[in-house]
mmCIF file of C-alpha atoms and ligand atoms in Angstrom:
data_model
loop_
_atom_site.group_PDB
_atom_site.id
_atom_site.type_symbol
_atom_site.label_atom_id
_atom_site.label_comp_id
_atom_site.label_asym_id
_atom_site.label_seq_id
_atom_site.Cartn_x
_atom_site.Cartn_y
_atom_site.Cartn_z
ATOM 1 C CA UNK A 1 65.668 165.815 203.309
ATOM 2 C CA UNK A 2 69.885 164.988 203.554
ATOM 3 C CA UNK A 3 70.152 160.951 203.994
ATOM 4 C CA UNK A 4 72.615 159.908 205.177
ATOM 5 C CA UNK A 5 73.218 156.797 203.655
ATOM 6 C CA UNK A 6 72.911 157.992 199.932
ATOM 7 C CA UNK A 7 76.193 157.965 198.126
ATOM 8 C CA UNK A 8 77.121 160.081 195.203
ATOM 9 C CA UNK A 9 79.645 159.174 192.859
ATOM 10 C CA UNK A 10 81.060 161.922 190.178
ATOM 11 C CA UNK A 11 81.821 160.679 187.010
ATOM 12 C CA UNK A 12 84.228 162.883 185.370
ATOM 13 C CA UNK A 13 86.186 165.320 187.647
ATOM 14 C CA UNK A 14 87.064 168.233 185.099
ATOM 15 C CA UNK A 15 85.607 171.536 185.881
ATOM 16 C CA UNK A 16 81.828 170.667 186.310
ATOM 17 C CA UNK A 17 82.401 167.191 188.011
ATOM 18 C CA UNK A 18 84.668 169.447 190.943
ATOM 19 C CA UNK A 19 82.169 171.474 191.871
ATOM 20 C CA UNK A 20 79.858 169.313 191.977
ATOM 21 C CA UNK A 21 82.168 166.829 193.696
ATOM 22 C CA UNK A 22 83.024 169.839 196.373
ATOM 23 C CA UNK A 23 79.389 171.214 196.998
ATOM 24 C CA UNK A 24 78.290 167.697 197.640
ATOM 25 C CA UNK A 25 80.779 167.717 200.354
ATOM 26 C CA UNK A 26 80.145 170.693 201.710
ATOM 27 C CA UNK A 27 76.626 169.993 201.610
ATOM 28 C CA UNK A 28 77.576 166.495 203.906
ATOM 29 C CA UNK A 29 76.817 164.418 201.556
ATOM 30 C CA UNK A 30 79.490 160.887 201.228
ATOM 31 C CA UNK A 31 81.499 161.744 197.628
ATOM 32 C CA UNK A 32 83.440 159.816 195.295
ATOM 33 C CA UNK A 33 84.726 159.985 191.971
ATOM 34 C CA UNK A 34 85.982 158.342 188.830
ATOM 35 C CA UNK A 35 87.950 159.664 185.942
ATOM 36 C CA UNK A 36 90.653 157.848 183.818
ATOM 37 C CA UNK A 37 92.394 160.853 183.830
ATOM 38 C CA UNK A 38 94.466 163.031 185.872
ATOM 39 C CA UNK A 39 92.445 166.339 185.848
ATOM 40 C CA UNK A 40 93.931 168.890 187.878
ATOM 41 C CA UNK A 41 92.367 170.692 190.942
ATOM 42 C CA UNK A 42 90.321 174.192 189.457
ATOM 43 C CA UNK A 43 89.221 175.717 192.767
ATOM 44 C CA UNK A 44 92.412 175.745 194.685
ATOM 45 C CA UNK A 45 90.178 178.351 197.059
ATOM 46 C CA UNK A 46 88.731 174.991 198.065
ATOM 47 C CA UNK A 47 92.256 173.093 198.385
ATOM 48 C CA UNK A 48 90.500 171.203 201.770
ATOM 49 C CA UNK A 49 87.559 170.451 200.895
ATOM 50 C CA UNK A 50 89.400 168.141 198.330
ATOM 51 C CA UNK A 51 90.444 165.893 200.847
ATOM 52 C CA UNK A 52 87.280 164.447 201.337
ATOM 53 C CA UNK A 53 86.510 163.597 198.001
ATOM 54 C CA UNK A 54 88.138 159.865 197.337
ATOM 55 C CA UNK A 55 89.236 158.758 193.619
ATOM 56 C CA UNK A 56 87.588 155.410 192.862
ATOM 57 C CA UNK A 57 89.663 153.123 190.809
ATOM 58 C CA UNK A 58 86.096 150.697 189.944
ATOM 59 C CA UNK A 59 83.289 153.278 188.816
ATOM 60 C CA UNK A 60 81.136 150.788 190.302
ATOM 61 C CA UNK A 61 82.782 149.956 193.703
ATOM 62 C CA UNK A 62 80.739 152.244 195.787
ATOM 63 C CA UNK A 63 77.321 150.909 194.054
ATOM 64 C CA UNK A 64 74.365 150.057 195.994
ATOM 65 C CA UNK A 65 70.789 151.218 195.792
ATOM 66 C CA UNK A 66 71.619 154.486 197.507
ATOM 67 C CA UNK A 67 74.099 155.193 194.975
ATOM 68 C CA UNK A 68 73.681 158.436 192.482
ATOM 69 C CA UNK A 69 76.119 158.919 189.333
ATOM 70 C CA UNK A 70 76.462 162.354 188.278
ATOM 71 C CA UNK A 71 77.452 162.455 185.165
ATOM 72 C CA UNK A 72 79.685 165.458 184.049
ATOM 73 C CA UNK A 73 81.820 163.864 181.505
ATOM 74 C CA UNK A 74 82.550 166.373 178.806
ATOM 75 C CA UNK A 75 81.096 166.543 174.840
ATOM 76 C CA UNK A 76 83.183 167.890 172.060
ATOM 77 C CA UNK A 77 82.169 170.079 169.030
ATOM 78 C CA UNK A 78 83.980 170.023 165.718
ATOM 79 C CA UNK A 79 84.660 173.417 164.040
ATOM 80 C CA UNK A 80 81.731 172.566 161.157
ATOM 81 C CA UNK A 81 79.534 172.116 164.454
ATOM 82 C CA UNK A 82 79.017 168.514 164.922
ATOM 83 C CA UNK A 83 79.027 167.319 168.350
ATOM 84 C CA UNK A 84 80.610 164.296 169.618
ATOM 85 C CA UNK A 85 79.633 162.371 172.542
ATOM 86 C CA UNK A 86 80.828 159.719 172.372
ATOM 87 C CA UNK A 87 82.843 159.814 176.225
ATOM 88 C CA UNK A 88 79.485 160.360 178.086
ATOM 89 C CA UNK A 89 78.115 157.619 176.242
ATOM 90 C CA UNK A 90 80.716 155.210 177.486
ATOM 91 C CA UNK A 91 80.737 156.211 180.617
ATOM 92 C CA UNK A 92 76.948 155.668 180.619
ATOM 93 C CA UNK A 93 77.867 152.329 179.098
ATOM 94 C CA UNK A 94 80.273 151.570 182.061
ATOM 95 C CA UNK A 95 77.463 152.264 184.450
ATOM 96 C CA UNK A 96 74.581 149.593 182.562
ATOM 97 C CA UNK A 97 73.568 146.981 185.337
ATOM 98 C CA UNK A 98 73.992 149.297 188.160
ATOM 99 C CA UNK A 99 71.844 149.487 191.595
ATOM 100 C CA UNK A 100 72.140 152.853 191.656
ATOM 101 C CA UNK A 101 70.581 155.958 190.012
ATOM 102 C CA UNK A 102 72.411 158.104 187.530
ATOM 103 C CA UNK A 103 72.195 162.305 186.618
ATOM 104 C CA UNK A 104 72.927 163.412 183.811
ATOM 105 C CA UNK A 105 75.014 167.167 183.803
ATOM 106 C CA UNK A 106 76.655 167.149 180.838
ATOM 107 C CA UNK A 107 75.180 169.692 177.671
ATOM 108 C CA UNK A 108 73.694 167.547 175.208
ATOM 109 C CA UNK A 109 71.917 168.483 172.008
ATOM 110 C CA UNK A 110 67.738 168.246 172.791
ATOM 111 C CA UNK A 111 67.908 165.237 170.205
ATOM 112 C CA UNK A 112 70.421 163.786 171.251
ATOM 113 C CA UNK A 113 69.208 162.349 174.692
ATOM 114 C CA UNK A 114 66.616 159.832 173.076
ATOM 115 C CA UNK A 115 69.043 157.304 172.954
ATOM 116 C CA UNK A 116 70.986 157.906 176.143
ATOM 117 C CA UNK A 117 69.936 155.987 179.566
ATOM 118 C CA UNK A 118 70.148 158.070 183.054
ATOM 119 C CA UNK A 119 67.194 158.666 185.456
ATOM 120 C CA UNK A 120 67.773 162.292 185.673
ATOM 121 C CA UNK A 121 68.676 165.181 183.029
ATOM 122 C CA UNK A 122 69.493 168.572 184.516
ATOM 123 C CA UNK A 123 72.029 170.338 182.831
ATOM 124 C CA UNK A 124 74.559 173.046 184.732
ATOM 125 C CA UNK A 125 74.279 176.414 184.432
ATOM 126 C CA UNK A 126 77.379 176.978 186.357
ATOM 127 C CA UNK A 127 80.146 179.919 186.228
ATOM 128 C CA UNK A 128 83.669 179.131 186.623
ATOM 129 C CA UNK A 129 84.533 181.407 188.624
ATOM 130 C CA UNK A 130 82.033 180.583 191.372
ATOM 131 C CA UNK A 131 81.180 177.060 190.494
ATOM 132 C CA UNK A 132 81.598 175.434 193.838
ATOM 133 C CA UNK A 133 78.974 178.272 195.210
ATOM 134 C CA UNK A 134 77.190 177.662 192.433
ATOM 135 C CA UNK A 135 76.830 174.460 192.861
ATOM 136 C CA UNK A 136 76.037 174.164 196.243
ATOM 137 C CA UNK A 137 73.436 177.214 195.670
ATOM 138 C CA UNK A 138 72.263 176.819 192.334
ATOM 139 C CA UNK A 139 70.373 180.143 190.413
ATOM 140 C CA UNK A 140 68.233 177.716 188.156
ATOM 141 C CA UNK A 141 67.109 174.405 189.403
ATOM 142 C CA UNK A 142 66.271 172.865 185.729
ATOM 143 C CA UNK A 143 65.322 169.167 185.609
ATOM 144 C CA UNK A 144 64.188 166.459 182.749
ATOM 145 C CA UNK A 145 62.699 163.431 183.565
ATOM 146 C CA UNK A 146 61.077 160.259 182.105
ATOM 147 C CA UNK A 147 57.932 158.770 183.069
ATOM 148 C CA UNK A 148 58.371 156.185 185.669
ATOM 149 C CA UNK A 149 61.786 157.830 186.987
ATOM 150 C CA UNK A 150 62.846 156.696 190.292
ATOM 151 C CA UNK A 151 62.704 158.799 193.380
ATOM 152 C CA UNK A 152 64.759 161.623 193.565
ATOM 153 C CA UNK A 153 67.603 161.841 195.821
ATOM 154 C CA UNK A 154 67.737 163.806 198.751
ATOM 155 C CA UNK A 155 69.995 166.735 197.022
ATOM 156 C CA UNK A 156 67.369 167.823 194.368
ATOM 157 C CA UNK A 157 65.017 168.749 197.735
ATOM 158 C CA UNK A 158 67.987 171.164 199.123
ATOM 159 C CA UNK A 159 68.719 172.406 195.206
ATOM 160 C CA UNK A 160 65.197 173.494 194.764
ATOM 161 C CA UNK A 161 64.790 175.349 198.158
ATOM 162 C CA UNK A 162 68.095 177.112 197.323
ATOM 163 C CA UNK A 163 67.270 178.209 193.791
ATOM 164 C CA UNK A 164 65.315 181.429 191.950
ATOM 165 C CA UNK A 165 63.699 179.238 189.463
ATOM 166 C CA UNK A 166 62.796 175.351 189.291
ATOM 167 C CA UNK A 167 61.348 173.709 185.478
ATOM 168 C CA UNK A 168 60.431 170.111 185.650
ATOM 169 C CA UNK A 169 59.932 168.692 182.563
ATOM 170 C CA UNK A 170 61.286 165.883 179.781
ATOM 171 C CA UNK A 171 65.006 165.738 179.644
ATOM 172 C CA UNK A 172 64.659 167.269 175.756
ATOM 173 C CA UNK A 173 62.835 170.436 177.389
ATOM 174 C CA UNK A 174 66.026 170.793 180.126
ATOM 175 C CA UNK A 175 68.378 170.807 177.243
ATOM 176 C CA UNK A 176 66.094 173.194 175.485
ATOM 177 C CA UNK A 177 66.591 175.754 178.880
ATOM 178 C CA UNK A 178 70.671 174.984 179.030
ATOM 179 C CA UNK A 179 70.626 175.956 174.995
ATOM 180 C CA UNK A 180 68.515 179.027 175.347
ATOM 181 C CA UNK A 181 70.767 179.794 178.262
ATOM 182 C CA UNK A 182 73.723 179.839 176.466
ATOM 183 C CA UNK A 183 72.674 180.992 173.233
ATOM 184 C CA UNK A 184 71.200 184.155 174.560
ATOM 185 C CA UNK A 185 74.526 185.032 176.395
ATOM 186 C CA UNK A 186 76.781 184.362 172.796
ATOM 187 C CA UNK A 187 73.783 186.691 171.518
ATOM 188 C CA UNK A 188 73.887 189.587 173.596
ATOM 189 C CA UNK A 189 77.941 189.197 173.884
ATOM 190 C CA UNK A 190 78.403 188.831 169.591
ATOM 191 C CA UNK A 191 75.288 191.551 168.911
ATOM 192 C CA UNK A 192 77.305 194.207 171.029
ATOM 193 C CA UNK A 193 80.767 193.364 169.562
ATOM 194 C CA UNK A 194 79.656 193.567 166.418
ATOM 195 C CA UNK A 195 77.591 196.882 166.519
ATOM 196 C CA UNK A 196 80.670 198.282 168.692
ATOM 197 C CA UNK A 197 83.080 197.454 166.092
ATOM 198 C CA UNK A 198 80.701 199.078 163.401
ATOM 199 C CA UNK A 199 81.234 202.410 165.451
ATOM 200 C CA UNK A 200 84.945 202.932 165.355
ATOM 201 C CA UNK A 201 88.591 201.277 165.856
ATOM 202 C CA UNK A 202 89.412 200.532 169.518
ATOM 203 C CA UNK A 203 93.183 201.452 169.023
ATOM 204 C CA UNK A 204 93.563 204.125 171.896
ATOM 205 C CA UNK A 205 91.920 204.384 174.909
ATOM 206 C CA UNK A 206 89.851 207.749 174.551
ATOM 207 C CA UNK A 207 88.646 205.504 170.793
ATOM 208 C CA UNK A 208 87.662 202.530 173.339
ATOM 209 C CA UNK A 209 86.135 205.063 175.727
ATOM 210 C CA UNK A 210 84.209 206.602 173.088
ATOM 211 C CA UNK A 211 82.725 202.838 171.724
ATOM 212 C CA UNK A 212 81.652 202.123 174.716
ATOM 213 C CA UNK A 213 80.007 205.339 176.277
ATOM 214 C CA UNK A 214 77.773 204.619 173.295
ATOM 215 C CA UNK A 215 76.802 200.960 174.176
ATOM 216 C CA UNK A 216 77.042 201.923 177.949
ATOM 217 C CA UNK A 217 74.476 204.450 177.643
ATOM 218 C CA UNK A 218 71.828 202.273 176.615
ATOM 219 C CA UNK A 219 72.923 198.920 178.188
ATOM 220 C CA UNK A 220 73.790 200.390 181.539
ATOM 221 C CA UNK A 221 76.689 197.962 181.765
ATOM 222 C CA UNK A 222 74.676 195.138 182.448
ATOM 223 C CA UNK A 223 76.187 191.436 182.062
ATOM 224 C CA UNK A 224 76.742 190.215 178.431
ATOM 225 C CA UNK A 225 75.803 193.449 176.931
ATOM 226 C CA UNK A 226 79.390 195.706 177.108
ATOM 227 C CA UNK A 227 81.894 195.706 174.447
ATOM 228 C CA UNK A 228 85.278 194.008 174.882
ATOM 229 C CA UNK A 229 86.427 191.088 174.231
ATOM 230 C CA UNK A 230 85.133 187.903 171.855
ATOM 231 C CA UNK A 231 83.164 185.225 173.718
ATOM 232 C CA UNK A 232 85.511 182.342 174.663
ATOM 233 C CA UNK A 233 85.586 179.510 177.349
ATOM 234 C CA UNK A 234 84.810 175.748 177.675
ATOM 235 C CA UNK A 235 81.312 176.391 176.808
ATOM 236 C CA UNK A 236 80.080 178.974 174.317
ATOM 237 C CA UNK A 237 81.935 178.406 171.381
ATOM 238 C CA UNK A 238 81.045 174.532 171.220
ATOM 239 C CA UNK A 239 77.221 175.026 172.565
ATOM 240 C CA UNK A 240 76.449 177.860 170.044
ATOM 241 C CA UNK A 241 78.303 175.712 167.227
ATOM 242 C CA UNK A 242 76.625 172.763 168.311
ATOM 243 C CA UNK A 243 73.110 174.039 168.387
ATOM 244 C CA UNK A 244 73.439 176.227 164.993
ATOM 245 C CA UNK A 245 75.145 173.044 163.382
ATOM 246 C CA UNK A 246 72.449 170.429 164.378
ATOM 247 C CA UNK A 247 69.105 173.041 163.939
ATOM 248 C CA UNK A 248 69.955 175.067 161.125
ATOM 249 C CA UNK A 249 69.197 172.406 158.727
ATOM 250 C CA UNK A 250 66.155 172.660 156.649
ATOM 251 C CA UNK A 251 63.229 173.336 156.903
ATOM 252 C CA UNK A 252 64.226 174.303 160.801
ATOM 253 C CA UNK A 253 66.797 177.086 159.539
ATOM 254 C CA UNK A 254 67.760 179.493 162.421
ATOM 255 C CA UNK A 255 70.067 182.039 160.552
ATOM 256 C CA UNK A 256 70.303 184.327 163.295
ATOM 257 C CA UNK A 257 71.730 182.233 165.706
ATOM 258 C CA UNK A 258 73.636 180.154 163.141
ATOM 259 C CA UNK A 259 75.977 183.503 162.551
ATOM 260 C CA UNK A 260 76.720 184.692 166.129
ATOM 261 C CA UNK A 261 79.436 182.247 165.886
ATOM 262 C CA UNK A 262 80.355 183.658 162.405
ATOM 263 C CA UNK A 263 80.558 187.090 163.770
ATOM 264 C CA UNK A 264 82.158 186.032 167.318
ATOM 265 C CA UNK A 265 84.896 184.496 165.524
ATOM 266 C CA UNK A 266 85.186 188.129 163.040
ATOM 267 C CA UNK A 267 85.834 190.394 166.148
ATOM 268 C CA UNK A 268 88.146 187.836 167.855
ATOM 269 C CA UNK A 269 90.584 188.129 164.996
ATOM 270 C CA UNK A 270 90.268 191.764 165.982
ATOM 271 C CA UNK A 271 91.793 191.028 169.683
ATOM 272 C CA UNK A 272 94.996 190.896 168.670
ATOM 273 C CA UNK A 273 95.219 194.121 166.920
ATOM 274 C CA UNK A 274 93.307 195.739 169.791
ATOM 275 C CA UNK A 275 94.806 194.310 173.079
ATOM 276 C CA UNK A 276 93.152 197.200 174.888
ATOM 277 C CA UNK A 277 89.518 195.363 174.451
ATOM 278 C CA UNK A 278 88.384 194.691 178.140
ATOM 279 C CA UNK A 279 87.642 191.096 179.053
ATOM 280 C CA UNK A 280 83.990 190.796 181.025
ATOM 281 C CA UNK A 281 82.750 188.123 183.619
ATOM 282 C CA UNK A 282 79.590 186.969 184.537
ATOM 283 C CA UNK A 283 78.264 185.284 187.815
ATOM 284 C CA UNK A 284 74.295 185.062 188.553
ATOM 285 C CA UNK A 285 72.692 187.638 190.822
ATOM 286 C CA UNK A 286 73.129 187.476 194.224
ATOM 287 C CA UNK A 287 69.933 186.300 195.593
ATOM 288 C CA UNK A 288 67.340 187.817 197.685
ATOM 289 C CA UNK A 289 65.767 185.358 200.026
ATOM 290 C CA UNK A 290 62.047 186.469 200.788
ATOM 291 C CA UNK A 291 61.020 185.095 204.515
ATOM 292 C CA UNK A 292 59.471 182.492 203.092
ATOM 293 C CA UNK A 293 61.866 180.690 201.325
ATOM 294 C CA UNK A 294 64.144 181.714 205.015
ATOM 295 C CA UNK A 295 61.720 179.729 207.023
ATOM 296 C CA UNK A 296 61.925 176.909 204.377
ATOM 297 C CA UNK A 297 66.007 176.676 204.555
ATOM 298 C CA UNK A 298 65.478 176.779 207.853
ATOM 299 C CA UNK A 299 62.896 173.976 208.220
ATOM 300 C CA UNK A 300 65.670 171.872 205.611
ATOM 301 C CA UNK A 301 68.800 172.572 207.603
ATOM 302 C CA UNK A 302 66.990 171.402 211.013
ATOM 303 C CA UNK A 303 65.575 168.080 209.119
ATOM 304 C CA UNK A 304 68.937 167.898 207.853
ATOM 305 C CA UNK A 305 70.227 168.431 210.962
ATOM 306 C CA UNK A 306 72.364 171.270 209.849
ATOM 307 C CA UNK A 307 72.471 174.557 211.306
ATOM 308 C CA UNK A 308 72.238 177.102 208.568
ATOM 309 C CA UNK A 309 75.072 179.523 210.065
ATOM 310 C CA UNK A 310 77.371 176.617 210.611
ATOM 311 C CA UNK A 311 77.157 175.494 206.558
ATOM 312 C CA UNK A 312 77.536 179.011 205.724
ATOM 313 C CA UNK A 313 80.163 179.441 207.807
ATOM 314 C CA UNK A 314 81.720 176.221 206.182
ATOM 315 C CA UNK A 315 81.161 177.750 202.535
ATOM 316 C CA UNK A 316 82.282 181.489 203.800
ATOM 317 C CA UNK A 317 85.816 179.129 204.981
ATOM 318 C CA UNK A 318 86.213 177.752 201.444
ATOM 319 C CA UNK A 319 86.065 181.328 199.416
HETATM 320 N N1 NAD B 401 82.932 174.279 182.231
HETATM 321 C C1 NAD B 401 81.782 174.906 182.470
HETATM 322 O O1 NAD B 401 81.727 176.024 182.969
HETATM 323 C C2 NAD B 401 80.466 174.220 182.160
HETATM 324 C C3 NAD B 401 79.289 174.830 182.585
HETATM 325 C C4 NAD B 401 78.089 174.200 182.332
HETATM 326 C C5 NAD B 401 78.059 172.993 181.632
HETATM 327 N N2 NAD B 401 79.227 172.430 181.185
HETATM 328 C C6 NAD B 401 79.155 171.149 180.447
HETATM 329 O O2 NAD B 401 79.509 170.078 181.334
HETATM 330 C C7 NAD B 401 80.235 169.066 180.622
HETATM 331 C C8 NAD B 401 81.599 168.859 181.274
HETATM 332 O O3 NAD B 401 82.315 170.070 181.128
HETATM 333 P P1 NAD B 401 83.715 170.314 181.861
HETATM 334 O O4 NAD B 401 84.065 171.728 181.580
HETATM 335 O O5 NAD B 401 83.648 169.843 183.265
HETATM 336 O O6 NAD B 401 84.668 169.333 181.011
HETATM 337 P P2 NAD B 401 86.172 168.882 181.356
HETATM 338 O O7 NAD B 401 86.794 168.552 180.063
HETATM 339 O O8 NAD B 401 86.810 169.870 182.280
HETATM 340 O O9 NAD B 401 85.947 167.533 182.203
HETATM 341 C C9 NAD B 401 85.476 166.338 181.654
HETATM 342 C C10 NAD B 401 86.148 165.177 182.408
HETATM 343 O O10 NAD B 401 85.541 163.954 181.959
HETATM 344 C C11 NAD B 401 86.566 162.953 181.997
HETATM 345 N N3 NAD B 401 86.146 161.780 181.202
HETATM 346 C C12 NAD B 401 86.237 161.571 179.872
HETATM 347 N N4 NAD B 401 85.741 160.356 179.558
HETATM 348 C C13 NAD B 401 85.312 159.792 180.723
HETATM 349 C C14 NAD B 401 84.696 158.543 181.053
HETATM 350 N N5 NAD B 401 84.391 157.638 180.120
HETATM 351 N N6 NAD B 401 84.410 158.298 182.348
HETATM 352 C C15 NAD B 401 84.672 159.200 183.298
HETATM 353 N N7 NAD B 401 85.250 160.414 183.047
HETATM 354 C C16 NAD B 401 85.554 160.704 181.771
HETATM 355 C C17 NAD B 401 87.789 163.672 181.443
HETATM 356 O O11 NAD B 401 88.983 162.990 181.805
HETATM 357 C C18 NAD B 401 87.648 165.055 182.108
HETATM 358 O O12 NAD B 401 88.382 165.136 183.332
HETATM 359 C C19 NAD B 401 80.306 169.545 179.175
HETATM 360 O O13 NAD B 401 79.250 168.968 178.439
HETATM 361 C C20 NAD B 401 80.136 171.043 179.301
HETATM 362 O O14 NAD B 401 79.581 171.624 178.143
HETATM 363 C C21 NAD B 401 80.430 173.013 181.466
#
């Protein structure tokens, strides 16, 4: 149920913290942010909804017990696959003391939560090219909590009722999900690449045809699994270094993930000489809405005192 008098404060307004930021909004809910920087606006399709999303100068000026920190401050990964995170753990820092209730979005290594403090983990599984819708309907509803957690806000309730799939478990198991998530796209994405460039040499068009009538035939172009271009992006790179750089220590060892990045990084040399390699996107499904779950937005929209066509009406505006 939406209450009104909850607050949500974004901490860290690059791509994750806007859509976030903007689905909060367009869900009603009363959003803020903080970042020391200036991060620029990614989802100029959603220039307006801007507006109503105030920078905060003090993260805590908004605080009260009906506050909620979302956390979407960003981790870095050195090349030999160590990650840093040392940024979320200041702005956790900044938040100690607080009334309010924090989430946790940013990816973090399963082992590397133990020592963090937030009441909620739930990683993002978003795309950037349709974060804010995304965001405001998420595919995967994938939450880590402690024991003795406070109660969840109101936004979780909406989240779940909008999503294909909802895990509740400890914040280590969420990360687990985010990792597997990402790993299996590199995966799929470096295993094709690689075969495809065993076949031939994608210099002409009728070569590149060829290639991938091969990998087509079996794969039925389906997401992650046609041949073009190297994985790239904010996220893949770092998460599969990250992952293969913390587990593939003995006696753990995972060689097989440990050299997708190996062999991602072979056939993106090869870009250059090939420009013709097709670049591929990704969004989730579309999803189907059984009646069930229809009569269940429904029954959320009229406790929130939302009519359903009118906030899809607002998100249709925004896209
Ligand atoms: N980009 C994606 O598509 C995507 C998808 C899923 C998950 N993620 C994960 O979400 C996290 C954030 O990713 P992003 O792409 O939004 O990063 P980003 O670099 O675009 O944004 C991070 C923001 O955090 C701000 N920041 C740094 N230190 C801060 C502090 N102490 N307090 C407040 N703000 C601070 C930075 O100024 C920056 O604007 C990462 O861990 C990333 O792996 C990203």
């Amino acid at each position: 149920m939406h209450n009104g008098t909850e607050k949500m404060v974004v901490v860290g307004f690059g791509w994750v913290g806007q859509a976030n930021a903007l689905a909060l909004n367009i869900l009603g809910y009363n959003v803020s942010y903080f970042d020391p920087g200036e991060p620029p606006q990614h989802y100029p399709l959603h220039a307006g909804v801007y507006e109503g999303v105030e920078k905060l100068s003090d993260i805590t000026s908004r605080d009260s017990e009906k506050t909620w920190y979302i956390v979407c401050v960003g981790d870095r990964v050195s090349e030999d696959g160590v990650q840093d995170i040392s940024n979320i753990k200041r702005a956790l820092d900044s938040l100690k003391g607080i009334q309010g209730g924090v989430i946790l979005r940013s990816t973090i290594l399963p082992d590397l939560l133990e020592d963090l403090s937030f009441d909620y983990y739930m990683p993002e599984f978003l795309h950037e090219k349709k974060a804010v819708e995304e965001c405001v309907s998420p595919y995967l509803f994938v939450l880590g909590s402690r024991k003795g957690a406070r109660a969840e806000p109101s936004v979780f309730g909406l989240w779940r009722t909008h999503a294909r799939k909802d895990f509740h478990g400890t914040p280590q198991e969420a990360s687990f999900i985010k990792y597997l998530s990402n790993l299996w796209n590199s995966l799929r994405i470096a295993f094709v690449n690689e075969f495809g460039d065993s076949i031939g040499r994608p210099s002409t068009k009728e070569e590149l045809a060829r290639i991938s009538d091969i990998i087509d035939f079996l794969f039925d172009h389906r997401s992650y699994m046609r041949y073009g271009k190297a994985f790239g992006g904010h996220c893949l790179p770092k998460d599969t270094r990250a992952f293969a750089g913390w587990y593939n220590k003995d006696p753990k060892r995972i060689p097989l993930i440990a050299g997708m990045y190996e062999s991602n990084a072979r056939h993106q040399k090869m870009e250059k000489e090939f420009p013709l390699l097709p670049e591929w996107y990704s969004q989730w499904p579309d999803r189907h809405i059984s009646g069930w779950q229809a009569l269940r937005e429904l029954w959320y929209a009229i406790r929130k005192n939302t009519r359903p066509a009118k906030l899809l009406r607002r998100i249709g505006r925004q896209k």
